[in-house]
Structures are given as C-alpha cells and as structure tokens.
C-alpha cells in the first residue's frame, strides 16, 4: 500500500469517526430527557467546556454550536458524495436550482404559518417542495425537446420568483424574515433540523452505497445503460431527489445562496488529483470535511458566518489541488 492510498484510508476513517461522534451527540440531545442518555449528554457538554478551556474559546460548551458543527459535518460528507455524480454528468447547476426551489418551500411555509398559526418545521416543508421541484425538473427534461439545461434554468428562476412573491406578500402580513434562510446561520440550526440532517445523511449514504454501480453506469454511459435495460429514468430521478434532500439539509448552514458550492467545489478539487471515479468520490468527501472544519475554525476565530467561511475554505482547497496536480488531468477511470 503506497503512502497516498494509506493517507486516503486514514482520512476516510477519521471522517467516519467524526460522523459517528456527531451522530451520537444528535442522538443524545434528542434523548436527553431520559436519565442515562441525559447523563451522557451532560458529560458531552462538560467535555466541551474543558475543550473551550484548553483552546481559549467559548464555543464547545454550547449545545447549539455542537448542533451546528454536526450538521456541517454531515453536509461535508453527503454534498460531495452526491455532487460527484452531478459534476461528472455536467449537472452542477441542478444544486442551485433545487436550492431556489427549497427557498420557495420555506417562503410558502412562512406564509402558511403567518396566516394559520401553524408552528411546524419549515425544513420539512422545504424538503417536500424541494423533492417536488426535483421531480418537476426531471419531468420537464424527459418530456421537452429543449436543451438539457433549459428546464433547469426555468425551474431555477421560476421557483425563486415564486419565493420572492410569497415573501413579499408575507411581510405585509406578519413581518417574517428570510435572511437566515438566504445566508445560513450557526444559531439557526434547531434540534429538529440537526436530527433531520442526521437522518437524511444516513439515507443518502445508504442509497448511494446500494446504487453505486447503477449511478456510475448512467453517469459515464447513459445510452449503454439504456441498451442494458437499466431503468435510467428511475436512477436519474433518484439522483435528483437525493440532491434535493442534501440541498435542504445544507441550507441550514450555507443558506440558499451558497448551498450549491459544497456540491461542486470539493468535487472540482478532487477531480484535479484523482485517478479514478472512486478516488474522486473519496477525495471529494475528504476535501468537503477539510472545508467544513477549516471554515468553522476561521468562523470561530474571526467571528465570521460559517457559510461564507466554509465556501472560501473550499475554494482555497480547490486552488491547492490545482497547484498540487500535474497540470493536466487525464481521463478518469471508472474503477
């Protein structure tokens, strides 16, 4: 085993361990009302206090920060995971489109809440609308003769237009604010939001693991997949729905404006140095985690918003990957 391969395995192991720790925290916070899990949750917060004391910070003793970091860690895994397929299918714009669709969902949820007094989760509304938007994009793509990106562009602009109209109308009713959904916020992540992201992340990782070969097939040779009688329409729809799921979860941290960055930038960096699709998948997740952890370190140290810090860090990692590559990227192996 060469050094590069060993480094990748260590990175994936560390990422998996970090994800498990964050899942444990989310679970303990959910079950803190029980005696045993409540005691474990308290120990987690006490460990955070010691970490703050050692680092000279005032971050890890607060549950909302752990919640925010956990959500960001999940995003750093599933966004590049799904984004790898999107980038290699030249569908990078779909993430931005579904983010705008989810924004329309949030706007609808806010308006519905203002007019009826409903106090349910806006993220669930955004998730439902996002999935419906994903299915709408797929339906338009399958049933129109327009160029491939035309339905995406129509859905992108149309959903954002609907969202702005709903928000404008809602402001007149109750003065609702949308800024946190546009730009993201560490304090915006609720207990329910972190639980939803944890559950969605497990689903996304599980689905990608089970359908890896099929998604790989349609990514590199869709026509051959059709000849082989693979249900290409189903797997295309599945991929777009997974994208919608990731976008809604990531919107909590990155906001509508920046959410598509984590689907694309880590993958772009990984593509500069990887020699196969599988290695691109691995490196994109590692680059995603570097971006998340580095971005949060900058945000905490400088008192900056985490969303912008994560994206800027991701771009820095991408530039390092460019300078560290051989200068010319050869065709990827599908192995």
XYZ file of C-alpha atoms in Angstrom:
335
model
C 0.000 0.000 0.000
C 1.502 3.331 -1.060
C 1.522 6.492 1.043
C -1.264 8.158 -0.927
C -3.630 5.250 -0.508
C -2.813 4.990 3.192
C -3.471 8.696 3.665
C -6.857 8.399 1.973
C -7.826 5.464 4.200
C -6.777 7.354 7.332
C -8.776 10.370 6.177
C -11.904 8.341 5.496
C -11.524 6.584 8.849
C -11.191 9.913 10.667
C -14.202 11.299 8.782
C -16.284 8.239 9.654
C -15.276 8.520 13.323
C -16.156 12.224 13.391
C -19.519 11.494 11.774
C -20.259 8.805 14.386
C -19.394 11.220 17.219
C -21.733 13.816 15.729
C -24.487 11.217 15.314
C -24.042 10.256 18.966
C -24.378 13.894 20.016
C -27.538 14.389 17.947
C -28.983 11.212 19.416
C -28.085 12.191 22.996
C -29.598 15.644 22.558
C -32.770 14.031 21.248
C -32.949 11.614 24.220
C -31.610 13.899 26.955
C -34.916 13.707 28.810
C -34.084 10.152 29.906
C -31.798 9.544 32.889
C -28.997 7.538 31.248
C -28.828 9.455 27.982
C -29.309 12.744 29.829
C -26.220 11.982 31.944
C -24.203 11.133 28.823
C -25.381 14.345 27.167
C -24.230 16.339 30.201
C -20.825 14.652 30.011
C -20.577 15.657 26.366
C -21.212 19.303 27.271
C -18.737 19.114 30.168
C -16.117 17.745 27.751
C -16.900 20.740 25.556
C -16.257 23.077 28.486
C -12.840 21.503 29.019
C -12.157 21.860 25.307
C -13.077 25.541 25.486
C -10.767 25.977 28.477
C -7.878 24.296 26.663
C -8.414 26.186 23.371
C -9.325 29.516 24.924
C -12.668 29.619 23.108
C -16.300 29.923 24.132
C -17.840 27.561 21.619
C -17.900 23.899 22.575
C -19.759 24.337 25.857
C -22.862 25.413 23.926
C -25.182 22.769 22.562
C -26.305 24.916 19.615
C -22.704 25.058 18.349
C -22.303 21.295 18.556
C -25.599 21.016 16.726
C -24.369 23.378 14.030
C -21.000 21.641 13.674
C -22.701 18.231 13.491
C -24.956 19.445 10.688
C -21.972 20.904 8.835
C -20.043 17.628 9.173
C -22.970 15.727 7.666
C -23.152 18.258 4.833
C -19.416 17.856 4.232
C -19.994 14.157 3.605
C -23.228 13.895 1.644
C -22.936 17.033 -0.506
C -19.662 15.988 -2.219
C -20.915 12.394 -2.340
C -23.923 13.355 -4.457
C -22.059 16.214 -6.144
C -19.503 13.823 -7.631
C -22.197 12.285 -9.819
C -23.673 15.680 -10.699
C -20.343 17.229 -11.726
C -19.388 14.286 -13.926
C -22.808 14.449 -15.565
C -22.395 18.200 -16.152
C -25.381 18.896 -13.883
C -23.685 21.236 -11.426
C -26.424 23.842 -11.869
C -29.102 21.496 -10.513
C -27.958 22.147 -6.942
C -28.549 25.878 -7.309
C -31.926 25.187 -8.912
C -33.131 22.967 -6.091
C -31.845 25.457 -3.525
C -34.104 28.079 -5.055
C -36.960 25.574 -5.084
C -36.386 24.884 -1.387
C -36.398 28.644 -0.823
C -39.860 28.764 -2.360
C -40.839 25.993 0.050
C -39.585 27.997 3.038
C -41.444 31.052 1.757
C -44.645 29.027 1.431
C -44.146 27.617 4.935
C -43.617 31.084 6.390
C -46.726 32.423 4.671
C -48.797 29.426 5.739
C -47.564 29.829 9.316
C -48.341 33.565 9.306
C -51.892 33.069 8.055
C -52.898 29.950 10.013
C -50.728 29.956 13.144
C -49.172 26.621 12.181
C -45.875 26.034 14.016
C -44.472 23.005 12.189
C -40.971 22.627 10.750
C -40.206 24.860 7.783
C -37.447 22.446 6.785
C -39.982 19.679 6.271
C -41.995 21.988 4.010
C -38.796 22.911 2.148
C -37.941 19.216 1.811
C -41.340 18.352 0.348
C -41.275 21.292 -2.072
C -37.638 20.568 -2.961
C -38.435 16.954 -3.827
C -41.458 18.045 -5.859
C -39.217 20.547 -7.650
C -36.689 17.804 -8.362
C -39.416 15.624 -9.838
C -40.614 18.623 -11.855
C -37.158 19.181 -13.336
C -36.934 15.519 -14.254
C -40.403 15.599 -15.812
C -39.565 18.660 -17.922
C -36.240 17.139 -19.004
C -37.896 13.898 -20.101
C -40.837 15.500 -21.924
C -39.433 18.553 -23.705
C -37.170 18.914 -26.694
C -35.240 21.827 -25.196
C -31.528 21.686 -24.487
C -30.661 19.868 -21.281
C -30.106 22.945 -19.128
C -33.224 24.858 -20.244
C -35.688 23.098 -17.842
C -33.144 23.605 -15.050
C -32.880 27.331 -15.811
C -36.665 27.672 -15.956
C -37.129 25.935 -12.615
C -34.292 27.960 -11.046
C -35.695 31.357 -11.971
C -39.352 30.368 -11.635
C -39.064 28.928 -8.127
C -37.062 31.916 -6.891
C -39.656 34.258 -8.425
C -42.434 32.400 -6.603
C -40.433 32.562 -3.374
C -39.892 36.314 -3.614
C -43.589 36.900 -4.307
C -44.613 34.811 -1.307
C -42.100 36.559 0.941
C -43.213 39.999 -0.226
C -46.822 39.092 0.496
C -45.891 37.546 3.848
C -44.009 40.632 5.007
C -47.232 42.583 4.695
C -48.977 40.085 6.956
C -46.516 39.402 9.737
C -43.106 40.903 9.007
C -41.496 37.484 8.510
C -37.723 37.398 7.984
C -35.982 35.287 5.373
C -32.360 36.393 5.803
C -31.266 33.342 7.826
C -32.544 31.068 5.081
C -30.753 33.069 2.406
C -27.361 33.252 4.107
C -27.417 30.459 6.682
C -26.577 30.749 10.371
C -24.897 28.679 13.063
C -27.612 29.591 15.556
C -30.347 28.822 13.039
C -29.880 25.038 13.286
C -32.614 23.710 15.553
C -32.692 20.389 17.377
C -35.204 19.135 14.821
C -33.050 20.474 11.985
C -29.967 18.595 13.156
C -31.984 15.415 13.648
C -33.457 15.759 10.167
C -29.998 16.265 8.652
C -28.623 13.245 10.508
C -31.469 11.044 9.270
C -31.211 12.361 5.706
C -27.450 11.807 5.708
C -27.840 8.170 6.720
C -30.416 7.716 3.952
C -28.229 9.380 1.308
C -25.105 7.395 2.227
C -27.101 4.162 2.302
C -28.780 4.784 -1.057
C -25.507 5.761 -2.765
C -23.801 2.663 -1.345
C -26.570 0.371 -2.632
C -26.908 2.010 -6.071
C -23.242 2.904 -6.641
C -22.805 0.737 -9.749
C -26.058 1.825 -11.371
C -25.389 5.528 -10.786
C -21.846 5.057 -12.091
C -23.183 3.389 -15.237
C -25.633 6.172 -16.102
C -23.019 8.811 -15.250
C -20.484 7.666 -17.834
C -22.610 5.969 -20.494
C -26.330 6.578 -20.229
C -27.031 5.206 -23.692
C -25.274 1.919 -22.902
C -27.236 1.742 -19.658
C -30.471 2.005 -21.653
C -29.300 -0.733 -24.007
C -28.537 -2.890 -20.956
C -32.181 -2.336 -19.911
C -31.281 -0.356 -16.816
C -34.143 1.891 -15.706
C -32.276 5.100 -16.463
C -35.250 7.376 -15.792
C -35.651 5.921 -12.301
C -31.976 6.377 -11.410
C -31.904 9.896 -12.871
C -34.903 10.748 -10.727
C -33.286 9.144 -7.686
C -30.137 11.216 -8.141
C -32.073 14.472 -8.438
C -34.196 13.643 -5.382
C -31.035 12.876 -3.385
C -29.717 16.260 -4.472
C -32.870 17.955 -3.204
C -32.514 16.161 0.131
C -28.900 17.297 0.519
C -29.697 20.873 -0.503
C -32.458 21.263 2.079
C -30.237 19.947 4.865
C -27.253 22.071 3.846
C -29.399 25.186 3.571
C -29.382 25.481 7.366
C -25.646 26.221 7.423
C -24.862 27.632 3.983
C -28.113 29.330 3.075
C -29.840 29.288 -0.298
C -27.195 31.460 -1.938
C -24.162 29.302 -1.088
C -25.607 25.818 -0.758
C -24.642 24.646 -4.260
C -20.952 25.354 -3.556
C -20.492 22.211 -1.454
C -21.954 20.085 -4.227
C -19.379 21.340 -6.715
C -16.172 22.825 -5.265
C -14.851 19.787 -3.294
C -15.567 17.588 -6.318
C -13.786 20.022 -8.635
C -10.734 19.935 -6.366
C -10.776 16.140 -6.087
C -11.041 15.810 -9.875
C -7.730 17.659 -10.237
C -5.739 14.996 -8.401
C -7.780 11.786 -8.560
C -7.014 8.957 -10.989
C -10.404 7.219 -10.902
C -14.033 7.949 -10.198
C -13.899 6.048 -6.921
C -10.868 8.057 -5.800
C -12.671 11.257 -6.803
C -15.568 10.185 -4.592
C -13.233 9.575 -1.645
C -11.180 12.737 -2.082
C -14.250 14.922 -2.575
C -15.589 13.799 0.818
C -12.184 14.460 2.421
C -11.963 17.884 0.772
C -15.517 18.564 1.935
C -14.535 17.807 5.529
C -11.409 19.952 5.260
C -13.601 22.783 4.005
C -16.144 22.368 6.804
C -13.633 22.065 9.647
C -11.329 24.739 8.265
C -14.263 27.055 7.596
C -15.584 26.627 11.126
C -12.126 27.255 12.586
C -11.949 30.545 10.676
C -15.512 31.479 11.590
C -14.948 30.804 15.289
C -11.581 32.558 15.390
C -12.686 35.642 13.488
C -16.354 35.793 14.462
C -17.491 35.318 10.867
C -20.531 33.497 9.407
C -19.765 29.779 8.927
C -21.346 29.522 5.473
C -19.076 32.013 3.756
C -16.037 30.746 5.676
C -16.701 27.158 4.578
C -17.077 28.112 0.915
C -13.941 30.299 0.916
C -12.006 27.449 2.542
C -13.365 25.045 -0.085
C -12.099 27.369 -2.827
C -8.693 27.518 -1.119
C -8.562 23.703 -1.047
C -9.537 23.664 -4.714
C -6.701 26.050 -5.622
C -4.220 23.979 -3.633
C -5.404 20.898 -5.532
C -4.805 22.698 -8.829
C -1.277 23.715 -7.877
C -0.610 20.250 -6.468
C -1.762 18.435 -9.594
C 0.433 17.571 -12.527
C -1.091 20.412 -14.551
C -3.108 18.208 -16.856
C -5.932 15.952 -15.790
C -6.180 12.677 -17.648
C -9.428 10.883 -18.341
C -10.834 9.250 -15.249
C -11.018 5.530 -14.892
C -14.436 4.316 -13.785
C -12.875 1.808 -11.381
